Structures are given as C-alpha cells and as structure tokens.
C-alpha cells in the first residue's frame, strides 16, 4: 500500500519541514508497517526534506518535459534526481486544467522521469460531465492509452497510477468505494490486456479525491485500491497519519 500526500501550493519551508517531521515521528510510533509514505512537496522544500526525512519518500509535484535549455521557470527530472528526490507526480488534474497539459505532454514527462530513474505517480480521472454522460471509462481509456501505451513492461516498476475523479478533488465529495473500485478494476484490466498479467498485478493503483480519515478505511478495503493520493488531508499531520494507519 502507498499513501502519498500532495501538498500543492501550501506551506512555507519551515511549515513544511515541521509537517514532515511530525509525520515522521508519528510513523515511527506506529511500528513496522507495509505502507510506503510519500510526500510531494513544493520545489523549494525538496532538498531539505530529502536530507531530514527517513521514513518519507520525497516527490516533486511536477517536472519539465525538457532536459535543459531556455525554459524559464522549469525544473528538470535530472535536477530532481541530483538532489535525491525519488519521483514526481505527473498529469495531476490541476496541471491539466490550469496549465493546459494534455495527454501527449504528460507522456513526454513520464518518459523524461523514467529516463532519469525517477518514479512517477501518473494521475488520470474524468470530469463530472463525463461521469454524468456515462463516459467515465472511455475518458480513462483515452488518458491511459496515450500516457502509458508506449512504455515497456519494465518501466512499470517505476510507475504508480492514481485514479482521481476531477469532481472529487478538493470538493469534499468522494467517489463511493464501489465507484472507485469499478474504475480501478477497469484500469487493472487495461494493464492486463495491454501489458500482461504481471504488470497488471504489480502496478499499484491509488485513489485520490477527498480521502479523509473517515472514508480511507472503506476505500482501502477494495481489492484494486492500493492506497491513496491525498491533497487537503495531507496538510494536517494527525489526519494524514490516520489515513496511513487505515492503509496499514
Ligand atoms: C489531490 O490533489 O490529488 C487530491 C486528491 O486532493 P484532495 O484530497 O484535497 O481532494
């Protein structure tokens, strides 16, 4: 199981380091657990977090599609790797909505991470309109085909998929465990058909969208839900730890 926090555009450096250290302390008290804990923090925090955390794997929230050059404001996969960051979120719906990211660009970013030995949490998910019109699976299939079809089987060792229905992100509205399981099963079957049984079994599929201490347990019990990508609730150490505990 994986529980990954996405801090988004929140916390100053000191606040972020304090949050990370409170999460670390609480994880140590939980004892041995089969849960991998990830924090995707702002770029400014990454170096210090890599050097001050032990039990948390530090990820970026985005990465450039470019290797280097005249791309003002961008941060490359090689730069992230050089400071010990483990991976990056790619294709988050907020990047798609506010920064015009499309499936092709997202595929390039995934490839760039994998070339630099960075892991990827790849996000997909439908809009409310898609769900209302009965197009959820069609949208998911389009997104994952464009992003993942060209990857070879071995590259899936470094890839985690997060199913995040856009209508559930930051809205307080969560997909029911049944709705989430349906899509996770669809994704797992797509992996089986396109990349084989082994990839479909080993690839972890996280659910994201208003996961909270009160609903994490039920979601994580579903057979194809391998953990969560947590936005709002990852900013409160107590809530985040309760979600980690639900995954353990
Ligand atoms: C997210 O940002 O990936 C997310 C799932 O946010 P929230 O938990 O706040 O819905």
mmCIF file of C-alpha atoms and ligand atoms in Angstrom:
data_model
loop_
_atom_site.group_PDB
_atom_site.id
_atom_site.type_symbol
_atom_site.label_atom_id
_atom_site.label_comp_id
_atom_site.label_asym_id
_atom_site.label_seq_id
_atom_site.Cartn_x
_atom_site.Cartn_y
_atom_site.Cartn_z
ATOM 1 C CA UNK A 1 0.000 0.000 0.000
ATOM 2 C CA UNK A 2 1.064 3.567 -0.653
ATOM 3 C CA UNK A 3 -0.185 6.742 0.981
ATOM 4 C CA UNK A 4 1.064 9.830 -0.834
ATOM 5 C CA UNK A 5 0.462 13.414 0.253
ATOM 6 C CA UNK A 6 0.196 16.134 -2.363
ATOM 7 C CA UNK A 7 0.915 19.404 -0.569
ATOM 8 C CA UNK A 8 0.214 21.540 -3.655
ATOM 9 C CA UNK A 9 0.937 25.274 -3.241
ATOM 10 C CA UNK A 10 0.954 25.176 0.552
ATOM 11 C CA UNK A 11 3.412 25.655 3.425
ATOM 12 C CA UNK A 12 6.470 27.838 3.824
ATOM 13 C CA UNK A 13 9.747 25.951 4.126
ATOM 14 C CA UNK A 14 9.625 25.914 7.922
ATOM 15 C CA UNK A 15 5.990 24.847 7.981
ATOM 16 C CA UNK A 16 6.741 22.076 5.506
ATOM 17 C CA UNK A 17 9.717 20.785 7.474
ATOM 18 C CA UNK A 18 7.633 20.811 10.659
ATOM 19 C CA UNK A 19 4.836 18.921 8.953
ATOM 20 C CA UNK A 20 7.288 16.337 7.597
ATOM 21 C CA UNK A 21 8.895 15.890 10.984
ATOM 22 C CA UNK A 22 5.534 15.415 12.722
ATOM 23 C CA UNK A 23 4.566 12.817 10.134
ATOM 24 C CA UNK A 24 7.919 11.036 10.605
ATOM 25 C CA UNK A 25 7.552 10.967 14.387
ATOM 26 C CA UNK A 26 4.068 9.524 14.171
ATOM 27 C CA UNK A 27 5.065 6.889 11.606
ATOM 28 C CA UNK A 28 7.907 5.721 13.850
ATOM 29 C CA UNK A 29 5.440 5.261 16.676
ATOM 30 C CA UNK A 30 3.189 3.107 14.501
ATOM 31 C CA UNK A 31 5.882 0.403 14.347
ATOM 32 C CA UNK A 32 6.563 -1.858 11.367
ATOM 33 C CA UNK A 33 4.053 -1.384 8.565
ATOM 34 C CA UNK A 34 3.767 -2.340 4.936
ATOM 35 C CA UNK A 35 2.805 1.171 3.897
ATOM 36 C CA UNK A 36 5.029 3.354 1.781
ATOM 37 C CA UNK A 37 4.603 7.011 2.736
ATOM 38 C CA UNK A 38 5.300 9.683 0.129
ATOM 39 C CA UNK A 39 5.150 13.482 0.362
ATOM 40 C CA UNK A 40 5.006 15.546 -2.832
ATOM 41 C CA UNK A 41 6.176 18.944 -1.598
ATOM 42 C CA UNK A 42 6.875 22.308 -3.275
ATOM 43 C CA UNK A 43 10.236 22.516 -5.112
ATOM 44 C CA UNK A 44 11.681 24.892 -2.514
ATOM 45 C CA UNK A 45 11.351 22.224 0.193
ATOM 46 C CA UNK A 46 12.677 19.179 -1.600
ATOM 47 C CA UNK A 47 16.399 19.341 -0.840
ATOM 48 C CA UNK A 48 15.903 19.946 2.875
ATOM 49 C CA UNK A 49 13.203 17.309 3.094
ATOM 50 C CA UNK A 50 15.339 14.676 1.383
ATOM 51 C CA UNK A 51 18.027 15.329 3.977
ATOM 52 C CA UNK A 52 15.771 15.444 7.007
ATOM 53 C CA UNK A 53 13.388 12.546 6.457
ATOM 54 C CA UNK A 54 13.906 8.848 6.700
ATOM 55 C CA UNK A 55 10.530 7.173 6.510
ATOM 56 C CA UNK A 56 9.009 9.539 3.955
ATOM 57 C CA UNK A 57 9.887 9.305 0.255
ATOM 58 C CA UNK A 58 10.112 12.802 -1.156
ATOM 59 C CA UNK A 59 8.489 13.506 -4.523
ATOM 60 C CA UNK A 60 8.001 16.604 -6.677
ATOM 61 C CA UNK A 61 4.544 17.654 -7.841
ATOM 62 C CA UNK A 62 5.533 18.208 -11.459
ATOM 63 C CA UNK A 63 8.545 18.059 -13.753
ATOM 64 C CA UNK A 64 9.601 19.628 -17.035
ATOM 65 C CA UNK A 65 9.266 17.744 -20.313
ATOM 66 C CA UNK A 66 12.642 19.256 -21.289
ATOM 67 C CA UNK A 67 16.109 18.064 -20.444
ATOM 68 C CA UNK A 68 17.680 21.536 -20.177
ATOM 69 C CA UNK A 69 17.873 24.851 -22.015
ATOM 70 C CA UNK A 70 15.966 28.100 -22.387
ATOM 71 C CA UNK A 71 12.820 27.158 -20.474
ATOM 72 C CA UNK A 72 12.462 29.785 -17.776
ATOM 73 C CA UNK A 73 10.883 28.568 -14.570
ATOM 74 C CA UNK A 74 11.109 24.863 -15.355
ATOM 75 C CA UNK A 75 12.696 22.165 -13.180
ATOM 76 C CA UNK A 76 14.057 19.070 -14.916
ATOM 77 C CA UNK A 77 13.989 15.409 -13.974
ATOM 78 C CA UNK A 78 17.796 15.423 -13.850
ATOM 79 C CA UNK A 79 17.749 18.305 -11.358
ATOM 80 C CA UNK A 80 15.298 16.466 -9.125
ATOM 81 C CA UNK A 81 17.367 13.296 -9.320
ATOM 82 C CA UNK A 82 20.522 15.239 -8.445
ATOM 83 C CA UNK A 83 19.139 16.187 -5.032
ATOM 84 C CA UNK A 84 17.838 12.725 -4.162
ATOM 85 C CA UNK A 85 14.151 13.202 -4.942
ATOM 86 C CA UNK A 86 12.562 9.787 -5.577
ATOM 87 C CA UNK A 87 9.912 10.714 -8.112
ATOM 88 C CA UNK A 88 7.248 13.111 -9.293
ATOM 89 C CA UNK A 89 3.523 13.365 -9.719
ATOM 90 C CA UNK A 90 2.726 13.741 -13.426
ATOM 91 C CA UNK A 91 -0.563 14.726 -15.065
ATOM 92 C CA UNK A 92 -2.388 15.994 -11.990
ATOM 93 C CA UNK A 93 -5.803 17.347 -12.998
ATOM 94 C CA UNK A 94 -4.844 20.813 -11.706
ATOM 95 C CA UNK A 95 -1.916 20.838 -14.160
ATOM 96 C CA UNK A 96 -4.278 19.727 -16.914
ATOM 97 C CA UNK A 97 -6.881 22.372 -16.021
ATOM 98 C CA UNK A 98 -4.726 25.422 -15.195
ATOM 99 C CA UNK A 99 -1.580 24.786 -17.227
ATOM 100 C CA UNK A 100 -3.050 23.268 -20.371
ATOM 101 C CA UNK A 101 -1.329 19.899 -20.001
ATOM 102 C CA UNK A 102 -2.574 17.286 -22.439
ATOM 103 C CA UNK A 103 -2.072 13.531 -22.711
ATOM 104 C CA UNK A 104 0.862 13.824 -25.143
ATOM 105 C CA UNK A 105 2.759 16.249 -22.933
ATOM 106 C CA UNK A 106 2.077 14.044 -19.935
ATOM 107 C CA UNK A 107 3.510 11.058 -21.806
ATOM 108 C CA UNK A 108 6.681 13.054 -22.528
ATOM 109 C CA UNK A 109 7.011 13.984 -18.865
ATOM 110 C CA UNK A 110 6.629 10.349 -17.820
ATOM 111 C CA UNK A 111 9.355 9.324 -20.272
ATOM 112 C CA UNK A 112 11.636 12.080 -19.012
ATOM 113 C CA UNK A 113 11.229 10.894 -15.410
ATOM 114 C CA UNK A 114 11.840 7.266 -16.293
ATOM 115 C CA UNK A 115 14.947 8.134 -18.299
ATOM 116 C CA UNK A 116 16.325 9.796 -15.191
ATOM 117 C CA UNK A 117 15.392 6.934 -12.922
ATOM 118 C CA UNK A 118 12.673 8.912 -11.178
ATOM 119 C CA UNK A 119 9.440 7.206 -10.202
ATOM 120 C CA UNK A 120 6.120 8.529 -11.432
ATOM 121 C CA UNK A 121 2.708 8.883 -9.865
ATOM 122 C CA UNK A 122 0.629 9.262 -13.006
ATOM 123 C CA UNK A 123 -2.828 10.813 -12.493
ATOM 124 C CA UNK A 124 -5.921 10.204 -14.578
ATOM 125 C CA UNK A 125 -9.590 10.930 -13.958
ATOM 126 C CA UNK A 126 -12.833 12.041 -15.526
ATOM 127 C CA UNK A 127 -14.739 15.322 -15.223
ATOM 128 C CA UNK A 128 -18.205 15.415 -13.646
ATOM 129 C CA UNK A 129 -19.715 15.931 -17.094
ATOM 130 C CA UNK A 130 -18.018 12.758 -18.374
ATOM 131 C CA UNK A 131 -19.420 10.741 -15.483
ATOM 132 C CA UNK A 132 -22.927 12.159 -15.911
ATOM 133 C CA UNK A 133 -22.842 11.251 -19.604
ATOM 134 C CA UNK A 134 -21.641 7.721 -18.902
ATOM 135 C CA UNK A 135 -18.232 8.374 -20.489
ATOM 136 C CA UNK A 136 -16.018 7.657 -17.491
ATOM 137 C CA UNK A 137 -14.342 4.504 -18.829
ATOM 138 C CA UNK A 138 -13.941 6.000 -22.310
ATOM 139 C CA UNK A 139 -12.098 9.003 -20.861
ATOM 140 C CA UNK A 140 -9.905 6.870 -18.610
ATOM 141 C CA UNK A 141 -9.054 4.578 -21.508
ATOM 142 C CA UNK A 142 -8.086 7.522 -23.706
ATOM 143 C CA UNK A 143 -5.909 9.040 -20.978
ATOM 144 C CA UNK A 144 -4.080 5.873 -20.012
ATOM 145 C CA UNK A 145 -3.624 4.712 -23.617
ATOM 146 C CA UNK A 146 -1.984 7.974 -24.597
ATOM 147 C CA UNK A 147 0.177 8.169 -21.497
ATOM 148 C CA UNK A 148 1.150 4.541 -20.989
ATOM 149 C CA UNK A 149 0.827 2.521 -24.217
ATOM 150 C CA UNK A 150 4.372 3.192 -25.350
ATOM 151 C CA UNK A 151 6.003 2.251 -22.060
ATOM 152 C CA UNK A 152 7.733 -1.101 -21.927
ATOM 153 C CA UNK A 153 6.871 -3.674 -19.327
ATOM 154 C CA UNK A 154 9.946 -2.969 -17.155
ATOM 155 C CA UNK A 155 9.118 0.729 -16.915
ATOM 156 C CA UNK A 156 6.004 -0.138 -14.936
ATOM 157 C CA UNK A 157 8.292 -0.981 -11.995
ATOM 158 C CA UNK A 158 8.709 2.777 -11.545
ATOM 159 C CA UNK A 159 5.126 3.799 -12.196
ATOM 160 C CA UNK A 160 2.144 4.171 -9.888
ATOM 161 C CA UNK A 161 -1.263 5.131 -11.265
ATOM 162 C CA UNK A 162 -3.582 7.443 -9.339
ATOM 163 C CA UNK A 163 -7.244 7.452 -10.296
ATOM 164 C CA UNK A 164 -8.536 10.880 -9.330
ATOM 165 C CA UNK A 165 -12.053 11.779 -10.472
ATOM 166 C CA UNK A 166 -11.799 15.532 -11.061
ATOM 167 C CA UNK A 167 -15.191 16.171 -9.432
ATOM 168 C CA UNK A 168 -13.882 14.671 -6.174
ATOM 169 C CA UNK A 169 -10.636 16.633 -5.867
ATOM 170 C CA UNK A 170 -10.725 19.268 -3.159
ATOM 171 C CA UNK A 171 -14.535 19.303 -3.237
ATOM 172 C CA UNK A 172 -15.240 17.211 -0.150
ATOM 173 C CA UNK A 173 -17.165 14.868 -2.416
ATOM 174 C CA UNK A 174 -15.621 11.393 -2.585
ATOM 175 C CA UNK A 175 -16.265 8.632 -5.079
ATOM 176 C CA UNK A 176 -18.016 5.804 -3.289
ATOM 177 C CA UNK A 177 -15.766 2.797 -2.701
ATOM 178 C CA UNK A 178 -17.851 0.989 -5.331
ATOM 179 C CA UNK A 179 -17.425 3.748 -7.941
ATOM 180 C CA UNK A 180 -13.688 3.885 -7.268
ATOM 181 C CA UNK A 181 -13.290 0.097 -7.366
ATOM 182 C CA UNK A 182 -15.094 -0.058 -10.734
ATOM 183 C CA UNK A 183 -12.588 2.299 -12.337
ATOM 184 C CA UNK A 184 -9.590 0.694 -10.623
ATOM 185 C CA UNK A 185 -10.693 -2.685 -11.935
ATOM 186 C CA UNK A 186 -11.065 -1.202 -15.413
ATOM 187 C CA UNK A 187 -7.515 0.197 -15.233
ATOM 188 C CA UNK A 188 -6.147 -3.133 -13.989
ATOM 189 C CA UNK A 189 -7.855 -4.954 -16.851
ATOM 190 C CA UNK A 190 -6.436 -2.453 -19.326
ATOM 191 C CA UNK A 191 -2.979 -3.185 -17.926
ATOM 192 C CA UNK A 192 -3.590 -6.917 -18.223
ATOM 193 C CA UNK A 193 -4.736 -6.691 -21.822
ATOM 194 C CA UNK A 194 -2.033 -4.290 -22.941
ATOM 195 C CA UNK A 195 0.957 -5.056 -20.744
ATOM 196 C CA UNK A 196 0.307 -8.558 -19.431
ATOM 197 C CA UNK A 197 -0.713 -10.235 -16.221
ATOM 198 C CA UNK A 198 2.477 -9.470 -14.289
ATOM 199 C CA UNK A 199 2.270 -5.715 -14.893
ATOM 200 C CA UNK A 200 -1.428 -5.679 -14.025
ATOM 201 C CA UNK A 201 -0.738 -7.420 -10.722
ATOM 202 C CA UNK A 202 2.297 -5.444 -9.641
ATOM 203 C CA UNK A 203 1.179 -1.933 -10.621
ATOM 204 C CA UNK A 204 -0.212 -0.034 -7.680
ATOM 205 C CA UNK A 205 -3.352 1.989 -8.329
ATOM 206 C CA UNK A 206 -4.119 4.751 -5.817
ATOM 207 C CA UNK A 207 -7.419 6.515 -5.337
ATOM 208 C CA UNK A 208 -7.416 10.292 -4.924
ATOM 209 C CA UNK A 209 -10.285 12.704 -4.292
ATOM 210 C CA UNK A 210 -11.220 13.970 -0.824
ATOM 211 C CA UNK A 211 -9.794 10.979 1.044
ATOM 212 C CA UNK A 212 -10.142 11.646 4.774
ATOM 213 C CA UNK A 213 -9.674 9.682 7.979
ATOM 214 C CA UNK A 214 -13.408 8.923 7.906
ATOM 215 C CA UNK A 215 -13.525 7.288 4.478
ATOM 216 C CA UNK A 216 -9.999 5.914 3.959
ATOM 217 C CA UNK A 217 -10.615 2.576 5.620
ATOM 218 C CA UNK A 218 -13.570 1.630 3.438
ATOM 219 C CA UNK A 219 -11.831 2.732 0.233
ATOM 220 C CA UNK A 220 -8.617 0.862 1.034
ATOM 221 C CA UNK A 221 -10.506 -2.374 1.625
ATOM 222 C CA UNK A 222 -11.454 -2.616 -2.039
ATOM 223 C CA UNK A 223 -9.405 -5.231 -3.877
ATOM 224 C CA UNK A 224 -8.000 -2.956 -6.596
ATOM 225 C CA UNK A 225 -7.318 0.095 -4.419
ATOM 226 C CA UNK A 226 -3.686 0.036 -3.334
ATOM 227 C CA UNK A 227 -3.630 3.251 -1.325
ATOM 228 C CA UNK A 228 -4.383 6.921 -1.766
ATOM 229 C CA UNK A 229 -3.160 10.226 -3.135
ATOM 230 C CA UNK A 230 -4.170 12.747 -0.513
ATOM 231 C CA UNK A 231 -4.466 16.507 -1.020
ATOM 232 C CA UNK A 232 -6.185 18.553 1.705
ATOM 233 C CA UNK A 233 -5.888 15.939 4.449
ATOM 234 C CA UNK A 234 -2.128 15.595 3.900
ATOM 235 C CA UNK A 235 -1.597 19.068 5.357
ATOM 236 C CA UNK A 236 -2.748 18.012 8.820
ATOM 237 C CA UNK A 237 -0.298 15.537 10.323
ATOM 238 C CA UNK A 238 -2.964 13.875 12.518
ATOM 239 C CA UNK A 239 -5.363 13.320 9.609
ATOM 240 C CA UNK A 240 -2.630 12.103 7.307
ATOM 241 C CA UNK A 241 -1.367 9.640 9.888
ATOM 242 C CA UNK A 242 -4.848 8.264 10.440
ATOM 243 C CA UNK A 243 -5.044 7.634 6.701
ATOM 244 C CA UNK A 244 -1.632 5.926 6.796
ATOM 245 C CA UNK A 245 -2.907 3.787 9.648
ATOM 246 C CA UNK A 246 -6.008 2.841 7.630
ATOM 247 C CA UNK A 247 -3.692 1.566 4.881
ATOM 248 C CA UNK A 248 -1.564 -0.472 7.299
HETATM 249 C C1 LIG B 1 -5.135 15.724 -4.983
HETATM 250 O O1 LIG B 1 -4.753 16.862 -5.026
HETATM 251 O O2 LIG B 1 -4.533 14.859 -5.639
HETATM 252 C C2 LIG B 1 -6.300 15.385 -4.154
HETATM 253 C C3 LIG B 1 -6.778 14.180 -4.209
HETATM 254 O O3 LIG B 1 -6.804 16.404 -3.369
HETATM 255 P P1 LIG B 1 -7.926 16.249 -2.222
HETATM 256 O O4 LIG B 1 -7.535 15.078 -1.356
HETATM 257 O O5 LIG B 1 -7.885 17.541 -1.482
HETATM 258 O O6 LIG B 1 -9.226 16.004 -2.907
#
